[in-house]
Structures are given as C-alpha cells and as structure tokens.
Short mmCIF file of C-alpha atoms in Angstrom, two decimals:
data_model
loop_
_atom_site.label_atom_id
_atom_site.label_comp_id
_atom_site.label_asym_id
_atom_site.label_seq_id
_atom_site.Cartn_x
_atom_site.Cartn_y
_atom_site.Cartn_z
CA MET A 85 91.13 168.73 106.47
CA GLN A 86 88.06 167.47 108.36
CA GLU A 87 86.04 170.65 107.80
CA SER A 88 86.84 170.15 103.89
CA ARG A 89 85.71 166.62 104.07
CA LEU A 90 82.37 167.35 106.11
CA PHE A 91 81.64 170.00 103.52
CA GLN A 92 82.28 167.45 100.61
CA ILE A 93 80.25 164.77 102.22
CA VAL A 94 77.22 167.10 102.53
CA TYR A 95 77.51 168.23 98.83
CA HIS A 96 77.94 164.53 97.74
CA LEU A 97 74.57 163.62 99.64
CA LEU A 98 72.90 166.63 98.17
CA ASP A 99 73.91 165.58 94.63
CA LYS A 100 73.62 161.88 94.93
CA GLY A 101 70.58 161.60 97.51
CA GLN A 102 72.28 158.84 99.57
CA ALA A 103 75.51 156.96 99.86
CA THR A 104 76.79 154.08 102.07
CA ALA A 105 79.60 154.44 104.65
CA PRO A 106 81.99 152.14 102.65
CA GLU A 107 81.12 154.38 99.39
CA LEU A 108 82.05 157.52 101.27
CA ALA A 109 85.23 155.88 102.87
CA ALA A 110 86.42 154.92 99.41
CA ARG A 111 85.67 158.33 97.90
CA PHE A 112 87.39 160.33 100.62
CA GLU A 113 90.19 157.62 101.28
CA VAL A 114 89.41 157.37 104.85
CA SER A 115 88.07 154.42 107.04
CA VAL A 116 84.48 153.57 107.50
CA ARG A 117 84.87 154.40 111.16
CA THR A 118 86.14 157.94 110.37
CA ILE A 119 83.02 158.30 107.98
CA TYR A 120 80.82 157.42 111.07
CA ARG A 121 82.51 159.80 113.24
CA ASP A 122 82.01 162.58 110.39
CA ILE A 123 78.38 161.71 110.34
CA ASP A 124 78.13 162.23 114.02
CA ALA A 125 80.16 165.68 113.77
CA LEU A 126 77.68 166.76 111.05
CA SER A 127 74.59 165.83 113.24
CA ALA A 128 76.07 167.67 116.30
CA ALA A 129 76.50 170.71 114.00
CA GLY A 130 72.78 170.76 113.05
CA ILE A 131 72.88 169.03 109.69
CA PRO A 132 69.97 166.64 109.40
CA VAL A 133 71.77 163.67 108.31
CA TYR A 134 70.68 160.15 109.19
CA THR A 135 71.36 156.48 108.38
CA GLU A 136 68.78 153.88 107.20
CA PRO A 137 69.67 150.23 107.95
CA GLY A 138 68.70 147.48 105.34
CA ARG A 139 69.39 146.49 102.03
CA ASN A 140 68.52 149.65 100.34
CA GLY A 141 69.66 151.83 103.25
CA GLY A 142 72.39 154.23 103.64
CA ILE A 143 73.24 157.74 104.63
CA ARG A 144 70.85 160.42 103.77
CA LEU A 145 69.99 164.02 104.47
CA MET A 146 66.44 165.13 105.25
CA ASN A 147 64.37 165.96 102.07
CA ASP A 148 63.67 169.58 103.03
CA PHE A 149 67.27 170.12 103.96
CA VAL A 150 68.97 173.29 102.32
CA LEU A 151 72.67 174.25 102.81
CA ASP A 152 73.07 176.37 105.94
CA GLN A 153 75.97 178.39 106.82
CA VAL A 154 77.00 176.10 109.61
CA VAL A 155 79.21 173.86 107.35
CA LEU A 156 81.16 176.76 105.69
CA SER A 157 84.25 178.33 107.07
CA GLY A 158 84.70 182.08 106.87
CA GLU A 159 87.26 181.56 103.93
CA GLU A 160 84.94 179.31 102.04
CA LYS A 161 82.09 181.92 102.25
CA LYS A 162 84.39 184.68 100.92
CA GLU A 163 85.37 182.38 98.10
CA ILE A 164 81.78 181.62 97.17
CA LEU A 165 80.86 185.19 97.20
CA ALA A 166 83.91 186.22 95.06
CA ALA A 167 83.00 183.38 92.59
CA LEU A 168 79.49 184.77 92.43
CA GLN A 169 80.73 188.28 91.85
CA SER A 170 82.84 187.14 88.99
CA VAL A 171 79.76 185.42 87.48
CA ASN A 172 77.60 188.60 88.13
CA ILE A 173 79.65 190.71 85.68
CA THR A 174 76.85 190.26 83.02
CA ARG A 175 74.64 192.15 85.55
CA SER A 176 72.07 189.37 85.39
CA MET A 177 69.21 190.18 87.72
CA GLY A 178 68.92 186.54 88.89
CA GLU A 179 72.46 186.25 89.78
CA SER A 180 72.45 189.68 91.63
CA GLN A 181 69.70 188.47 93.91
CA THR A 182 71.53 185.36 94.60
CA LEU A 183 74.58 187.20 95.46
CA GLN A 184 72.59 189.59 97.79
CA LYS A 185 70.93 186.51 99.64
CA LEU A 186 74.10 184.72 100.15
CA SER A 187 75.87 187.74 101.29
CA ALA A 188 73.14 188.19 103.93
CA LEU A 189 73.19 184.53 104.87
CA PHE A 190 76.75 184.58 105.49
CA ALA A 191 76.67 187.93 107.17
CA LEU A 192 79.46 189.21 104.97
CA PRO A 193 79.59 192.12 102.57
CA SER A 194 79.85 191.43 98.81
CA GLU A 195 82.84 193.18 97.71
CA ASN A 196 82.61 194.62 94.17
CA TRP A 197 85.99 193.56 93.19
CA LEU A 198 85.67 192.88 89.49
CA GLU A 199 83.86 194.87 86.58
CA VAL A 200 83.67 193.67 82.95
CA ASP A 201 81.61 195.48 80.31
CA PHE A 202 80.69 193.34 77.38
CA SER A 203 79.68 196.25 75.10
CA ARG A 204 81.90 198.09 72.62
CA TRP A 205 82.29 201.79 72.83
CA GLY A 206 78.94 203.43 71.78
CA ASN A 207 76.94 200.14 72.25
CA GLN A 208 75.49 199.89 75.65
CA GLY A 209 72.55 197.47 75.00
CA PHE A 210 72.78 194.90 72.27
CA ASP A 211 76.27 193.41 72.99
CA LYS A 212 75.18 192.62 76.79
CA GLU A 213 71.74 191.35 75.63
CA LYS A 214 73.45 189.08 73.03
CA PHE A 215 75.78 187.69 75.73
CA GLU A 216 72.96 187.06 78.09
CA THR A 217 70.81 185.35 75.52
CA LEU A 218 73.63 183.05 74.45
CA LYS A 219 74.42 182.18 78.14
CA SER A 220 70.97 181.17 78.63
CA ALA A 221 70.98 178.99 75.45
CA VAL A 222 74.22 177.32 76.59
CA VAL A 223 72.79 176.51 80.09
CA HIS A 224 69.48 175.51 78.99
CA CYS A 225 70.41 173.79 75.72
CA ARG A 226 68.32 175.79 73.42
CA HIS A 227 68.80 176.20 69.62
CA VAL A 228 69.59 179.78 68.37
CA ARG A 229 69.20 181.39 65.00
CA ILE A 230 71.89 183.73 64.18
CA ARG A 231 72.62 186.17 61.36
CA TYR A 232 76.44 186.08 60.97
CA ALA A 233 79.15 188.12 58.94
CA GLY A 234 81.56 185.46 57.79
CA SER A 235 85.24 185.96 57.22
CA ASP A 236 84.60 185.48 53.44
CA GLY A 237 82.57 188.78 53.43
CA GLY A 238 79.23 187.20 53.17
CA VAL A 239 76.28 187.47 55.63
CA GLY A 240 74.16 184.36 56.21
CA GLU A 241 71.71 182.80 58.57
CA ARG A 242 72.32 179.63 60.55
CA THR A 243 70.84 177.72 63.45
CA VAL A 244 73.34 176.55 66.04
CA GLN A 245 73.43 174.59 69.20
CA PRO A 246 75.57 176.60 71.71
CA TYR A 247 77.96 174.67 73.73
CA ARG A 248 80.41 177.24 75.12
CA LEU A 249 81.29 180.82 75.52
CA VAL A 250 85.02 181.48 75.23
CA TYR A 251 87.01 184.61 75.80
CA ARG A 252 90.41 184.88 73.80
CA SER A 253 92.60 187.60 72.67
CA LYS A 254 90.42 190.48 73.63
CA ALA A 255 87.25 189.03 72.16
CA TRP A 256 84.36 186.71 72.89
CA TYR A 257 83.41 183.58 70.76
CA LEU A 258 80.66 181.07 70.71
CA LYS A 259 81.57 177.54 70.19
CA ALA A 260 78.48 175.68 68.78
CA PHE A 261 77.21 172.83 66.72
CA CYS A 262 76.13 174.28 63.25
CA THR A 263 73.11 172.46 62.07
CA LYS A 264 73.87 173.49 58.39
CA LYS A 265 77.47 172.39 58.36
CA GLN A 266 76.73 169.42 60.78
CA ASP A 267 80.01 170.19 62.68
CA MET A 268 81.30 172.28 65.50
CA ARG A 269 82.08 175.88 64.65
CA THR A 270 83.50 179.01 66.27
CA PHE A 271 81.56 182.29 65.83
CA LYS A 272 82.91 185.61 66.90
CA LEU A 273 80.29 187.49 68.98
CA ASN A 274 80.82 190.78 67.52
CA ARG A 275 80.02 189.33 64.13
CA ILE A 276 76.62 187.93 65.28
CA LEU A 277 74.39 190.64 63.96
CA GLU A 278 71.12 189.32 65.04
CA LEU A 279 70.01 186.27 67.16
CA THR A 280 66.76 184.62 68.24
CA LEU A 281 66.45 182.23 71.05
CA LEU A 282 64.40 179.37 69.73
CA GLU A 283 61.95 177.07 71.77
CA GLU A 284 63.50 173.93 70.40
CA SER A 285 66.11 172.17 72.75
CA PHE A 286 68.92 169.84 71.87
CA VAL A 287 70.76 167.05 73.77
CA ARG A 288 74.57 167.72 74.35
CA ARG A 289 77.06 165.45 72.51
CA SER A 290 80.62 164.75 73.27
CA PHE A 291 83.16 166.32 71.04
CA PRO A 292 86.87 166.22 71.16
CA GLU A 293 88.67 169.38 72.27
CA GLU A 294 89.85 171.27 69.10
CA SER A 295 93.51 171.30 68.57
CA ALA A 296 93.32 174.31 66.12
CA ASP A 297 93.49 176.78 69.13
CA ASP A 298 96.82 175.39 69.83
CA GLU A 299 99.41 178.11 68.70
CA GLU A 300 102.08 175.23 67.98
CA SER A 301 99.81 174.13 65.04
CA TYR A 302 100.11 177.64 63.48
CA PRO A 303 102.95 178.86 61.26
CA LEU A 304 105.54 180.99 63.08
CA VAL A 305 105.39 184.65 62.12
CA THR A 306 108.19 187.02 63.04
CA LEU A 307 107.69 190.67 63.08
CA ARG A 308 109.90 193.70 63.69
CA PHE A 309 108.43 196.88 65.33
CA PRO A 310 109.94 200.30 66.09
CA LYS A 311 110.15 201.19 69.83
CA GLU A 312 107.38 203.66 69.45
CA MET A 313 105.06 200.64 68.79
CA ALA A 314 105.83 199.00 72.24
CA TYR A 315 102.53 200.08 73.68
CA ARG A 316 100.59 198.10 70.90
CA VAL A 317 103.20 195.22 70.66
CA TYR A 318 102.54 194.48 74.54
CA ASP A 319 99.01 194.62 73.79
CA GLU A 320 99.01 191.98 71.19
CA PHE A 321 101.87 189.63 72.21
CA ASP A 322 102.94 188.03 75.47
CA LYS A 323 106.29 189.24 76.76
CA SER A 324 107.75 185.77 76.31
CA GLN A 325 107.23 186.34 72.59
CA ILE A 326 109.01 189.76 72.54
CA GLU A 327 112.73 190.29 72.19
CA ARG A 328 114.02 193.84 72.56
CA GLN A 329 116.99 194.81 70.45
CA GLU A 330 119.92 197.15 71.34
CA ASN A 331 118.41 199.90 69.24
CA GLY A 332 114.96 199.65 71.06
CA ASP A 333 113.24 197.77 68.14
CA LEU A 334 111.06 194.88 69.22
CA ILE A 335 110.98 191.45 67.56
CA ALA A 336 107.78 189.46 68.18
CA SER A 337 107.46 185.80 67.25
CA ALA A 338 104.33 183.86 67.65
CA GLY A 339 102.09 181.10 65.78
CA MET A 340 99.33 182.72 64.06
CA PRO A 341 96.38 181.39 62.04
CA GLU A 342 96.76 181.88 58.21
CA GLY A 343 94.08 183.60 56.13
CA ALA A 344 92.21 186.83 55.85
CA TRP A 345 92.34 187.63 59.57
CA LEU A 346 96.17 187.56 59.63
CA ILE A 347 96.43 189.98 56.63
CA SER A 348 93.93 192.34 58.43
CA PHE A 349 95.99 192.20 61.62
CA LEU A 350 99.23 192.90 59.96
CA LEU A 351 97.83 195.79 57.97
CA SER A 352 96.44 197.30 61.01
CA PHE A 353 100.03 198.26 62.02
CA GLY A 354 100.42 200.40 58.85
CA ALA A 355 104.03 201.14 57.99
CA GLN A 356 105.04 200.43 61.72
CA VAL A 357 105.68 196.71 61.11
CA GLU A 358 108.16 194.69 59.05
CA ILE A 359 107.50 191.05 58.36
CA LEU A 360 110.88 189.14 58.74
CA SER A 361 109.13 185.74 58.05
CA PRO A 362 107.66 183.86 56.41
CA SER A 363 108.36 185.49 52.99
CA TYR A 364 105.05 184.85 51.53
CA LEU A 365 103.35 187.16 54.01
CA ARG A 366 105.84 189.81 53.02
CA GLU A 367 104.90 189.42 49.50
CA GLU A 368 101.11 189.27 50.31
CA ILE A 369 101.41 192.55 52.36
CA ALA A 370 103.33 194.28 49.62
CA ARG A 371 100.50 193.40 47.21
CA GLN A 372 97.91 194.73 49.55
CA ALA A 373 99.70 197.90 50.08
CA GLU A 374 100.09 198.43 46.29
CA LYS A 375 96.29 198.16 46.12
CA ILE A 376 95.83 200.62 48.83
CA VAL A 377 98.25 203.15 46.95
CA GLU A 378 96.28 202.62 43.70
CA LYS A 379 92.95 203.22 45.46
CA TYR A 380 94.03 206.60 46.66
CA LYS A 381 95.76 207.59 43.66
CA THR A 382 92.57 207.41 41.68
#
C-alpha cells in the first residue's frame, strides 16, 4: 500500500508542480505525519523531493527530475510495458521507440502479446494511415476535412473536429463535431474515402454521452437461424442473446438500430434467417427479396 502511495505522490507532484502536506494527507486519506514519513522514504530512495517553508512553500520535485525506475515495482513495470504494447498496435514509430526505451530502462523484455491490423483484406496502407491521422487529430485537437459515403447513398465533404475513436461490433468509428451540422456525429472509418489533416485547431467542448448507443433504446428484433449458421450467429450476437432449440435452430434476440443498416444486415444472411418479430421487418425484407428476384428475372 505504501509503495502505491509513494508512486502516486510522485506523479501528483509531477502533474501539479507542488503540494502541501495537508493537501497530500487529505488526498491519500492519511495523516500529515505519514506524508512526511513518505517524503523521507522518497528522498532515501533517491527521489529529489524537498520542502520549502513559507506562505508559498510546499513539497516539490527538482525541476530537472524525470521518473526513474526506483519508484516502480516489478509488476508496475510489466503493466506499463503491456499498456504501451497495446497502444503500439498502430505500429507508430514514436510509440515503438518509447516502448524500446522503457523496456531498456526497466531491464525487462517487451513481450509482443497483442497484434491488431486495422487494414481490410487487400488494403495494407490507407486504413492504417487513416487511423494514425485521425488519432493525431484527436490528440492535438486539429480539424480534419473528410470525404464521406453516407448511409443515404450520397458522398459529401465535411470538416469535423475529432473527439474520439471508438471500436464497436467489428468496426472503427470516429465521434466528431461536424461543423456543417453543428452537432456531434459518428462516422464509420471504412466509409471515410479521403481525409486531410488541417492546420486549424479547435478547443474541446463538453458533450453529454450519447444514449443512442444503448441497445435498450433500440427495438427488439428476434430472429431464427438453422443450426448450420451457428458460426455466423455467434459472430454477430453475444451468447446471452442466443437460445438453442431442441432441433438445433438458434433464436437470437437483440436491440438493433432501425434503418438501412438493419435491412442490409438481415439481407446478408440470405435465406438462412427468419424474422420472427417485429412484423414490419418481415414485410420489408419480403419486399426487398421481391426486388432481388425481379432484378435477376430480367
């Protein structure tokens, strides 16, 4: 417990510049005397921490201090390297060098425990470049101009303020403030056809978390699949949403967003899905199936 508190004290001082003993005591819920004992322990461990008396005094670190390995336990070192390894999945050069330096500093090997490839099959360059550009825009608060294929079938240009990259349901999305719509929007990365990082920066604003991502707000869709489709059903649905029948059929129930995406999703199963509810979806899929039949008849 003390080692963890010592580590947190150092980072608090690195972040804030200085703090008084009563402030640290209140923050870590210990006595002022305990804080002074912690400061002595840090000093004995080689951390250049000192106290300044007087009205504007407090506990400080030397200006040229950088975090050395002496404060970190072996487990904390491993956790930091593992976290950096997960960040390094974009194969960013800067992050790779950081990982190598910390690995050498800690005298620990950096285990390559995770591999994620952002590119689609047959596309080894643009998808990774796109992700890296958007990540930079989020971190440095830079405007981005994108050419985007919307769900209405149109392709248009927009300027956005990127706020967050989100991975959900096997796809990456960008949550950004759209300067055209003057509101937060979600863009699927695969449908960003072109993008340019602009010099213009923006100031982050506070937005409430979107509730639209909550499946409870979507209408419940219930589907039946033959047992031969189990591989696909478990790809698309959580096992808690699936009920296996005595004959091997699978019944899947989940909240799903209405619109063109849902129709495309259901059609992607071809004849291997039966919509049990809602009834309007059965009717819409039947109409779409009739159009497909007519197209191939002619």
